mmCIF file of C-alpha atoms and ligand atoms in Angstrom:
data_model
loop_
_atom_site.group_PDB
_atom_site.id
_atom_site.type_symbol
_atom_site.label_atom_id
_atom_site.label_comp_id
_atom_site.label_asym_id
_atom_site.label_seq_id
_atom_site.Cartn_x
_atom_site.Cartn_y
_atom_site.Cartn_z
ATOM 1 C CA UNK A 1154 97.873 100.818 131.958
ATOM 2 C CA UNK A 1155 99.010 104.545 131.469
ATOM 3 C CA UNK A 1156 96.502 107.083 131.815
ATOM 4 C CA UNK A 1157 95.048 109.271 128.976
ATOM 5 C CA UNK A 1158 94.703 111.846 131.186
ATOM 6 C CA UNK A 1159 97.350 114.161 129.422
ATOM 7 C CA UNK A 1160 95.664 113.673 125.974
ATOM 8 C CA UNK A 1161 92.607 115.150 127.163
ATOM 9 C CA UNK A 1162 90.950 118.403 124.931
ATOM 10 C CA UNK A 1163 93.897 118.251 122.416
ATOM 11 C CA UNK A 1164 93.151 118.009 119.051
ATOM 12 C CA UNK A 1165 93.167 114.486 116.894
ATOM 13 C CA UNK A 1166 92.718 113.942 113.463
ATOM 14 C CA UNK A 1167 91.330 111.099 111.711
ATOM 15 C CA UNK A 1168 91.563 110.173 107.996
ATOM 16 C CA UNK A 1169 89.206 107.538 106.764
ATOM 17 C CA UNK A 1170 87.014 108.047 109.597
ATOM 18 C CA UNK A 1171 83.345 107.420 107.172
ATOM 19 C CA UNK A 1172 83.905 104.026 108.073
ATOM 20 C CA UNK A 1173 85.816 100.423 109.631
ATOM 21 C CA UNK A 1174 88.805 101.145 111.499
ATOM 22 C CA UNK A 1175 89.043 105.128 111.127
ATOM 23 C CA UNK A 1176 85.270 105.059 112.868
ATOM 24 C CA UNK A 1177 86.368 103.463 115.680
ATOM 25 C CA UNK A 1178 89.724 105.042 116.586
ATOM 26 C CA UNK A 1179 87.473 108.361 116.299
ATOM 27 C CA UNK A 1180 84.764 107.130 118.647
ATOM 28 C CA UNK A 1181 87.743 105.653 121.143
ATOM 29 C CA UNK A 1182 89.539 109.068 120.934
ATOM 30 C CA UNK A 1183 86.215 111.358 121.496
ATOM 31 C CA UNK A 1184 85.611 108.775 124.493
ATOM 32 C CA UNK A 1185 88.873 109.226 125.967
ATOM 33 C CA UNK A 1186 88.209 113.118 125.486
ATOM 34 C CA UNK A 1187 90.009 114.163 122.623
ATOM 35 C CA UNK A 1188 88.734 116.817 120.327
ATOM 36 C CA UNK A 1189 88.377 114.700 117.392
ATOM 37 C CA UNK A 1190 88.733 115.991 113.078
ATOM 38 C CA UNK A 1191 86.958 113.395 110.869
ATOM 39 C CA UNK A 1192 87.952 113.233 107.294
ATOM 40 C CA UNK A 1193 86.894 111.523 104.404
ATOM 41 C CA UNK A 1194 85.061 111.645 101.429
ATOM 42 C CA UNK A 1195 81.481 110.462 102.201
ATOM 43 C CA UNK A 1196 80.563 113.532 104.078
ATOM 44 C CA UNK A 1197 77.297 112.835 105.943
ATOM 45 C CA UNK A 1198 78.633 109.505 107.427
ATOM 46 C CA UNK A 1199 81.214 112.190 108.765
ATOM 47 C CA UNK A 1200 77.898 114.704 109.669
ATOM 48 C CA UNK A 1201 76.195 111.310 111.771
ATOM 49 C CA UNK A 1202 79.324 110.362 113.479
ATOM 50 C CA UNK A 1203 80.308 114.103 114.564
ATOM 51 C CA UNK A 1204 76.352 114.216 115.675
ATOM 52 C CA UNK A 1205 76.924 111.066 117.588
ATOM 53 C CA UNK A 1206 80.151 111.905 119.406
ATOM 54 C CA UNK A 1207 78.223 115.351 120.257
ATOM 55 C CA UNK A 1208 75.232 113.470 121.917
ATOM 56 C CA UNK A 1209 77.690 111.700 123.835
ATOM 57 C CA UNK A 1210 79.725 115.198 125.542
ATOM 58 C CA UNK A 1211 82.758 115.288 122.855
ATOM 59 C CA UNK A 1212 83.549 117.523 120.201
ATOM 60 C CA UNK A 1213 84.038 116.808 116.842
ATOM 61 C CA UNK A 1214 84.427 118.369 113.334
ATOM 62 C CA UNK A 1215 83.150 116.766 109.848
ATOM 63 C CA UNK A 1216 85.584 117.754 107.548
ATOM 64 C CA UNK A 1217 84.700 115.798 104.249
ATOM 65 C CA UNK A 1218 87.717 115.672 101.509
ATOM 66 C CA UNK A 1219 89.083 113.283 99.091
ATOM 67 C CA UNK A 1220 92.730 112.001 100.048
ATOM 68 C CA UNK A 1221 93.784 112.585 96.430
ATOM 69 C CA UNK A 1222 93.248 116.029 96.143
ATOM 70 C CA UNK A 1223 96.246 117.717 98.166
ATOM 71 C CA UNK A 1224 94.684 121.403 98.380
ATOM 72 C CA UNK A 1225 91.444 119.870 99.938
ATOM 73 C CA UNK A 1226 93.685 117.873 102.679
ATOM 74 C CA UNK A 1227 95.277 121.775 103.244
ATOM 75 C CA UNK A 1228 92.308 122.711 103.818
ATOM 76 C CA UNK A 1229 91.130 120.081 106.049
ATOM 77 C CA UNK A 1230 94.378 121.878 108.292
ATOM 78 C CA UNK A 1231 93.278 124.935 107.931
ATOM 79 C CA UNK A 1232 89.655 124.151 109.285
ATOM 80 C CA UNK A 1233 91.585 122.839 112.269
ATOM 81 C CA UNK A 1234 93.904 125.788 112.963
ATOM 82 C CA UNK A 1235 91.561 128.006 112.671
ATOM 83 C CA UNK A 1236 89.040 125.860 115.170
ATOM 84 C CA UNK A 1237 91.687 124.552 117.701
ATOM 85 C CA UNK A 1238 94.865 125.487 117.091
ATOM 86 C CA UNK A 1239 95.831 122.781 115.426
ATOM 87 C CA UNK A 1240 96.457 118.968 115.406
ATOM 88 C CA UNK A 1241 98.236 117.336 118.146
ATOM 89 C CA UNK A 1242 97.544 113.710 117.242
ATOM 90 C CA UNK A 1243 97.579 112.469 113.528
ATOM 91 C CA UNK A 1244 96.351 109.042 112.950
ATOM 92 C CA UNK A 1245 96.639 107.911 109.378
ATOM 93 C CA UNK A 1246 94.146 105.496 108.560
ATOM 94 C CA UNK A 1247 92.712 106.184 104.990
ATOM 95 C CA UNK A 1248 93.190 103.279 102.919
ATOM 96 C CA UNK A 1249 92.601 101.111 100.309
ATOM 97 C CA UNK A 1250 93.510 97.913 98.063
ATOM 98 C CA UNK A 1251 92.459 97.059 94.405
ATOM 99 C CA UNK A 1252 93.062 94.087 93.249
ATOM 100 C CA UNK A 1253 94.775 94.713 90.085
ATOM 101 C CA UNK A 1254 97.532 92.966 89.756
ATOM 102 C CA UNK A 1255 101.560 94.169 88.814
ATOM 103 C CA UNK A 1256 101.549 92.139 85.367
ATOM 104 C CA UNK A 1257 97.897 93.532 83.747
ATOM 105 C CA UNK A 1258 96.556 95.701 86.309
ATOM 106 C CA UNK A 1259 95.136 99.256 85.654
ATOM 107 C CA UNK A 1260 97.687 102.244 86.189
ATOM 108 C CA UNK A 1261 94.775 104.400 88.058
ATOM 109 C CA UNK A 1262 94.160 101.671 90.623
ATOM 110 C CA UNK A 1263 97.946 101.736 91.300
ATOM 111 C CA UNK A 1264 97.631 105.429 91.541
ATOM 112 C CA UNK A 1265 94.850 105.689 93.564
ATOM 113 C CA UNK A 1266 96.398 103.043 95.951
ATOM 114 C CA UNK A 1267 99.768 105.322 95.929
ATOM 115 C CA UNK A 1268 97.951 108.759 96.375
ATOM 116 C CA UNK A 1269 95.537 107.488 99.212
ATOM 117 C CA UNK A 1270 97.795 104.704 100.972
ATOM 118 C CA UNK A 1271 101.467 106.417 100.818
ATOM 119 C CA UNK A 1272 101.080 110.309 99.364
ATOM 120 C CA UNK A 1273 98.056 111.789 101.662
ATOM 121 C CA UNK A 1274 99.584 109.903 104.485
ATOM 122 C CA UNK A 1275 102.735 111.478 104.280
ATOM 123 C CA UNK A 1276 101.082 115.373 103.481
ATOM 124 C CA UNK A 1277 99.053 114.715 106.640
ATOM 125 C CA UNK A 1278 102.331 113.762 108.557
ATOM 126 C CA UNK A 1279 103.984 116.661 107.464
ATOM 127 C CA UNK A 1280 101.517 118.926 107.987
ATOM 128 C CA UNK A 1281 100.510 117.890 111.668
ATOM 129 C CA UNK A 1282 104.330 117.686 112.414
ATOM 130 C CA UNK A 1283 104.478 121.480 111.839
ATOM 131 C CA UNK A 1284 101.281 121.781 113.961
ATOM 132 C CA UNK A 1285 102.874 119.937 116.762
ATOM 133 C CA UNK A 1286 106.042 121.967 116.421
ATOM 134 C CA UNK A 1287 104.148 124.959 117.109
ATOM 135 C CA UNK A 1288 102.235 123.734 119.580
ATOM 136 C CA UNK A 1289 105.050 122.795 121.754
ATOM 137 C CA UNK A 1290 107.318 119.714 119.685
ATOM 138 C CA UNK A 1291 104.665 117.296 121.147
ATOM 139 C CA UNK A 1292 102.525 115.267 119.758
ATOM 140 C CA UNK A 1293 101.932 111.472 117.826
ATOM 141 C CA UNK A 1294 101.356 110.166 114.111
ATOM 142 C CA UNK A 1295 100.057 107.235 114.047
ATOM 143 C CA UNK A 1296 99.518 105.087 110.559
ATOM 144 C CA UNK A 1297 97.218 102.186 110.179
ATOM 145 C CA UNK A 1298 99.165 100.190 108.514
ATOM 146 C CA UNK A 1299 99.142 96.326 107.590
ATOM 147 C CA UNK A 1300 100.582 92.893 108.043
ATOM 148 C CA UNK A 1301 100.809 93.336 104.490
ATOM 149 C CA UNK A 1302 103.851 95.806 104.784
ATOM 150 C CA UNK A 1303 105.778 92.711 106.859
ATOM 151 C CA UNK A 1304 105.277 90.143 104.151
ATOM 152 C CA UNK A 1305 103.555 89.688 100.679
ATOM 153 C CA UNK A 1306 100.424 87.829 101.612
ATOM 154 C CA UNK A 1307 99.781 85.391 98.847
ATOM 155 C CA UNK A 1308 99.552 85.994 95.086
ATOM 156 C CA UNK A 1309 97.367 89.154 94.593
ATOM 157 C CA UNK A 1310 97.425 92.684 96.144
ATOM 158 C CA UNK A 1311 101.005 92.944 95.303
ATOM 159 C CA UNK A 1312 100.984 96.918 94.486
ATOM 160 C CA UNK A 1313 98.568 97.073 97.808
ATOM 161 C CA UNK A 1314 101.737 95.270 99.629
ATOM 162 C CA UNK A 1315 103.422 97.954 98.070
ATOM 163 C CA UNK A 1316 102.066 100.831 99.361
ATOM 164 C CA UNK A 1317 101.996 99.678 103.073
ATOM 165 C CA UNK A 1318 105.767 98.032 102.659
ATOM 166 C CA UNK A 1319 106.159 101.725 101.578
ATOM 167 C CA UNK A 1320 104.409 103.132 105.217
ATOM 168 C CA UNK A 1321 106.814 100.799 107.365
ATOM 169 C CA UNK A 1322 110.175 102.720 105.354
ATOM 170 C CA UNK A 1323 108.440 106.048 105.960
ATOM 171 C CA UNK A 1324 107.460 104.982 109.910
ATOM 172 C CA UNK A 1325 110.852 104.375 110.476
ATOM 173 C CA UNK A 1326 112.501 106.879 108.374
ATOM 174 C CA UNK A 1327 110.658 109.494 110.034
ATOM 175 C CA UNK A 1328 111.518 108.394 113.305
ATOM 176 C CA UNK A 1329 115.196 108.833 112.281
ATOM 177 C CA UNK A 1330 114.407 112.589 111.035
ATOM 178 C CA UNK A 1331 112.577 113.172 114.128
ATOM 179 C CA UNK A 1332 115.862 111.855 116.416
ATOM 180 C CA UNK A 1333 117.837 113.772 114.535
ATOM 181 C CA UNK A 1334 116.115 116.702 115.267
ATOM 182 C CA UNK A 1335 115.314 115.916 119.372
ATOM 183 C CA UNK A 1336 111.797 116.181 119.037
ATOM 184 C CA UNK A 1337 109.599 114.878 121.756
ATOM 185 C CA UNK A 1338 107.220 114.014 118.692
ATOM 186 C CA UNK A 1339 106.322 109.737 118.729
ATOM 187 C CA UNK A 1340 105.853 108.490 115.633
ATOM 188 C CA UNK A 1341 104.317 104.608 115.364
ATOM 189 C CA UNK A 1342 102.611 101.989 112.913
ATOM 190 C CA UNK A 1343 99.543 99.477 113.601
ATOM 191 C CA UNK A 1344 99.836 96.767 111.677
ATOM 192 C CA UNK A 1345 96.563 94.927 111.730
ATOM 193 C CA UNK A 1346 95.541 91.143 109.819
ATOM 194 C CA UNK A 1347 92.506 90.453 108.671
ATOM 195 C CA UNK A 1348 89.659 93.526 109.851
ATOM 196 C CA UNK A 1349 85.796 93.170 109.312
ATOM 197 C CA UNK A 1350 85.382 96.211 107.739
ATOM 198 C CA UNK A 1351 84.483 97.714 104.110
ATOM 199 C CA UNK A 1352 87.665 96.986 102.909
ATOM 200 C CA UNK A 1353 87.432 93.660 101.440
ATOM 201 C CA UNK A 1354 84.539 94.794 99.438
ATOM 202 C CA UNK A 1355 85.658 97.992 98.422
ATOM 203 C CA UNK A 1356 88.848 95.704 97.326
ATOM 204 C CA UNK A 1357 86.909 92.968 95.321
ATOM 205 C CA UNK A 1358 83.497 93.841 95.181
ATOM 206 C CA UNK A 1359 80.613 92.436 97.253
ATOM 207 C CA UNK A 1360 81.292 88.086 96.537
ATOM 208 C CA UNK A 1361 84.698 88.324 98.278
ATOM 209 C CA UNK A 1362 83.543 89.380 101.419
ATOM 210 C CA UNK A 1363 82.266 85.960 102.679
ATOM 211 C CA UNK A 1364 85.359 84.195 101.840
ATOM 212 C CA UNK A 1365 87.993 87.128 103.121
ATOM 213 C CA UNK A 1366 86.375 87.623 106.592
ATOM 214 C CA UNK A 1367 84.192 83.547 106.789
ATOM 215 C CA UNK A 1368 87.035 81.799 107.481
ATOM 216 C CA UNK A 1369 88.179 82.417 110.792
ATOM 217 C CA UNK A 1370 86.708 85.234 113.207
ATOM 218 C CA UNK A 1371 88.389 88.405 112.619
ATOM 219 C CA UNK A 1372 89.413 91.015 114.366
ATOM 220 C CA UNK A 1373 86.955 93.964 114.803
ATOM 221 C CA UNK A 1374 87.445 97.702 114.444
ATOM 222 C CA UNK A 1375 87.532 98.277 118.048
ATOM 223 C CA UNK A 1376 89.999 95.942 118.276
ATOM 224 C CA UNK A 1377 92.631 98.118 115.915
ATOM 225 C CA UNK A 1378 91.395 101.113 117.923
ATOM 226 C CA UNK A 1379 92.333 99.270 121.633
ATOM 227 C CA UNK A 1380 96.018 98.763 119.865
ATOM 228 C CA UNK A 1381 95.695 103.268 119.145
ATOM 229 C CA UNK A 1382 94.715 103.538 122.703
ATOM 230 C CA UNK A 1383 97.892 101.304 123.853
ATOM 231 C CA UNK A 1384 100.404 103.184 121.923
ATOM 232 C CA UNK A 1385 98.812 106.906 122.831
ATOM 233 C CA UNK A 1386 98.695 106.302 126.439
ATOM 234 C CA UNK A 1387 102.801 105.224 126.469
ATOM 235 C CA UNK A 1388 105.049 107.572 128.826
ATOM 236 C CA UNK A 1389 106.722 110.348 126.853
ATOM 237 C CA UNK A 1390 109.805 108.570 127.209
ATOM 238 C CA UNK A 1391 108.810 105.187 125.476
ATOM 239 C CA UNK A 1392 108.100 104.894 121.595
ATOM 240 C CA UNK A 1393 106.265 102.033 120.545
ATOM 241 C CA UNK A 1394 107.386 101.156 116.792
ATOM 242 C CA UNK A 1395 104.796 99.108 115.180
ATOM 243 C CA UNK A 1396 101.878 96.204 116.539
ATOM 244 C CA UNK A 1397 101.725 93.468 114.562
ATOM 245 C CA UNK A 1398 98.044 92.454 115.643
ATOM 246 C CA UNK A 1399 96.430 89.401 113.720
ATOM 247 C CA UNK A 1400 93.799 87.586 114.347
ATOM 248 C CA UNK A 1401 94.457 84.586 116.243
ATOM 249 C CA UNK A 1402 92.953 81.887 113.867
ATOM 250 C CA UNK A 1403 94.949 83.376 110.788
ATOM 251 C CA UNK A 1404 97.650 81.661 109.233
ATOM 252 C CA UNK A 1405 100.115 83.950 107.759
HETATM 253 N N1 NAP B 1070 90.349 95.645 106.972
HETATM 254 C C1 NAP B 1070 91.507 95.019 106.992
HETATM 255 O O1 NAP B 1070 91.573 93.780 106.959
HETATM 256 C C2 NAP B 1070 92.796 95.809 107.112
HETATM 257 C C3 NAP B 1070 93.951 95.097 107.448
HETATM 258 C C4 NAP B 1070 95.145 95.806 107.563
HETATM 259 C C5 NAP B 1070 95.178 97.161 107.367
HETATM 260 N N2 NAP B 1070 94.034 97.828 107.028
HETATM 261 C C6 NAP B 1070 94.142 99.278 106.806
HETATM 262 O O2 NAP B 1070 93.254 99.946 107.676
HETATM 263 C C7 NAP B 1070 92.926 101.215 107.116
HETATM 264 C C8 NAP B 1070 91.424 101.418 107.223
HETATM 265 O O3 NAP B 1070 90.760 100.450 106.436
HETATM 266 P P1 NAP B 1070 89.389 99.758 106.856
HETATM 267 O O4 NAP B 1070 89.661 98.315 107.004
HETATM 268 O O5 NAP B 1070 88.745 100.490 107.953
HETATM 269 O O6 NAP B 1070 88.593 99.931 105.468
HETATM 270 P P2 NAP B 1070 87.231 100.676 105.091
HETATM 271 O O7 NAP B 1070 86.124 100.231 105.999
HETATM 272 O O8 NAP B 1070 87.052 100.443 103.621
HETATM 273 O O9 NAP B 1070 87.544 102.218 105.376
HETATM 274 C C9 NAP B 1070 88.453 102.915 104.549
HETATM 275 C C10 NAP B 1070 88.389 104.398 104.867
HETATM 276 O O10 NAP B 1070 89.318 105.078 103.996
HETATM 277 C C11 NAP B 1070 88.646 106.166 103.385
HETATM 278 N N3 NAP B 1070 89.141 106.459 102.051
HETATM 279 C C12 NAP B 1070 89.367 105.613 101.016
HETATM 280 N N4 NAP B 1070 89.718 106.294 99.913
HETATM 281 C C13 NAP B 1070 89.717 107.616 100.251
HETATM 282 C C14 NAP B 1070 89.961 108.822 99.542
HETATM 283 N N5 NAP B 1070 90.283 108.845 98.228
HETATM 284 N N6 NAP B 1070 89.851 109.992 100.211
HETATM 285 C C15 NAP B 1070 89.519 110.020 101.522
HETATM 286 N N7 NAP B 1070 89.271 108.902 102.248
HETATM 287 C C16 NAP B 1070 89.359 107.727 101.605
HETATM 288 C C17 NAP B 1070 87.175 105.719 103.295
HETATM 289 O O11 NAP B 1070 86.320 106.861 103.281
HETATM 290 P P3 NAP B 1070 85.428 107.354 102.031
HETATM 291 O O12 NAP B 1070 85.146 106.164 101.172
HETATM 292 O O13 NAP B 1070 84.206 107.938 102.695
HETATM 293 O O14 NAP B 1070 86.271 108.389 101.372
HETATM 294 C C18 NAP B 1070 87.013 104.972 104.620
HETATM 295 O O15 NAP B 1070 86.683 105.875 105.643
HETATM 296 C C19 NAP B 1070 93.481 101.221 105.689
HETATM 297 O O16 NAP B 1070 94.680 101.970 105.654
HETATM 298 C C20 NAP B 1070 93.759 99.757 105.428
HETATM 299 O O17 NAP B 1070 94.802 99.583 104.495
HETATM 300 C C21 NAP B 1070 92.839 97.191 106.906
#
């Protein structure tokens, strides 16, 4: 294993970090000894982690927003600047599915999916890509992904598949752009199965949560946040591109 060592006291921020996955990766990253940004909207799970990772000799800033509003998210940069200089890793984990589906569903749960899943993502990736130019053309994005943006998983969450078929074209696109431009900055996807998080009920309300995460054990958030770790700590000179990371009991 390679060393965090040279991530230590730079600056990481977090999207969806209220909860699941985006929790985790936070808590990992503040272990490791990152200076860690949370964002989200529910802003006093932000307040409790920040207090937590405190307690335990990190540093951390709470800085609520909704992914859908574009000037918050500029703000959320702005906080950082003007704190620590800026953001040197950008992991992209807000998320969501709705179930509605592409022949009756609702055109503001396909929106919301879009703004949060595939817009915010890509303003936070542009604007931590000018941090990290500034800060010496250094730096990673990571984005949480999905299995989901490998194959369409069965016959719902189609504009869901979508959005994170959509993250794998801009993972690898921007990898091109950053070639193109010899940057030192990594770009990389997760691409985690079936999590025990909030997702499945935020997704289909409370009575799906027994069957989506019952049937086989599922991974954990910690377990997404190990596969963060892996791809962070890397030498400079190797890229990984994307972890497909299922649990082992699930089928497709
Ligand atoms: N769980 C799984 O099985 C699974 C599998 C593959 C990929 N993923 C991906 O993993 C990522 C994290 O999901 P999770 O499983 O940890 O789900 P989760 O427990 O529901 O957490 C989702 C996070 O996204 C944030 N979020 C949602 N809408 C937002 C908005 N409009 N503005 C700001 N933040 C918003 C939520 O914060 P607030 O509600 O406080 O705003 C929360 O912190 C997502 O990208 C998801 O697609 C999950």
């Amino acid at each position: 294993m390679q060393s965090i060592d040279r991530w230590k006291g730079r600056v990481a921020l977090v999207t969806g970090a209220s909860a699941g996955i985006g929790r985790a990766v936070a808590e990992q990253l503040a272990d490791a000894g990152l200076k860690v940004a949370l964002t989200a909207r529910r802003a006093e799970r932000l307040e409790a982690l920040a207090a937590r990772i405190r307690e335990r000799g990190g540093e951390a800033l709470a800085l609520p927003a909704d992914a859908r509003d574009e000037a918050a998210l500029l703000d959320v940069f702005a906080r950082i600047r003007a704190e620590w200089g800026g953001v040197d890793v950008m992991i992209n984990n807000a998320g969501l599915g709705r179930m509605d589906s592409l022949c009756d569903g609702e055109t503001a749960a396909w929106r919301e999916m879009f703004e949060v899943n595939v817009l915010a993502l890509s303003i936070c990736t542009r604007e931590a890509i000018g941090d990290m130019r500034a800060r010496g053309d250094a730096g990673q994005i990571i984005h949480i992904s999905s299995m989901a943006g490998h194959r369409v998983p069965g016959d719902s969450g189609g504009f869901y598949a979508a959005t994170k078929h959509a993250v794998k074209g801009l993972t690898e696109a921007l990898r091109r752009e950053l070639r193109a431009a010899d940057s030192a900055i990594r770009v990389c996807a997760i691409s985690p199965g079936m999590v025990e998080t909030e997702f499945a009920e935020v997704m289909g309300g409370p009575d799906i949560v027994e069957e989506a995460y019952g049937r086989f054990p599922c991974l954990q958030p910690h377990d997404v946040a190990d596969a963060v770790l892996f791809a962070l700590t890397r030498p400079p000179h190797s890229q990984i591109h994307d972890i497909l990371l299922r649990p082992t009991r699930q089928p497709s």
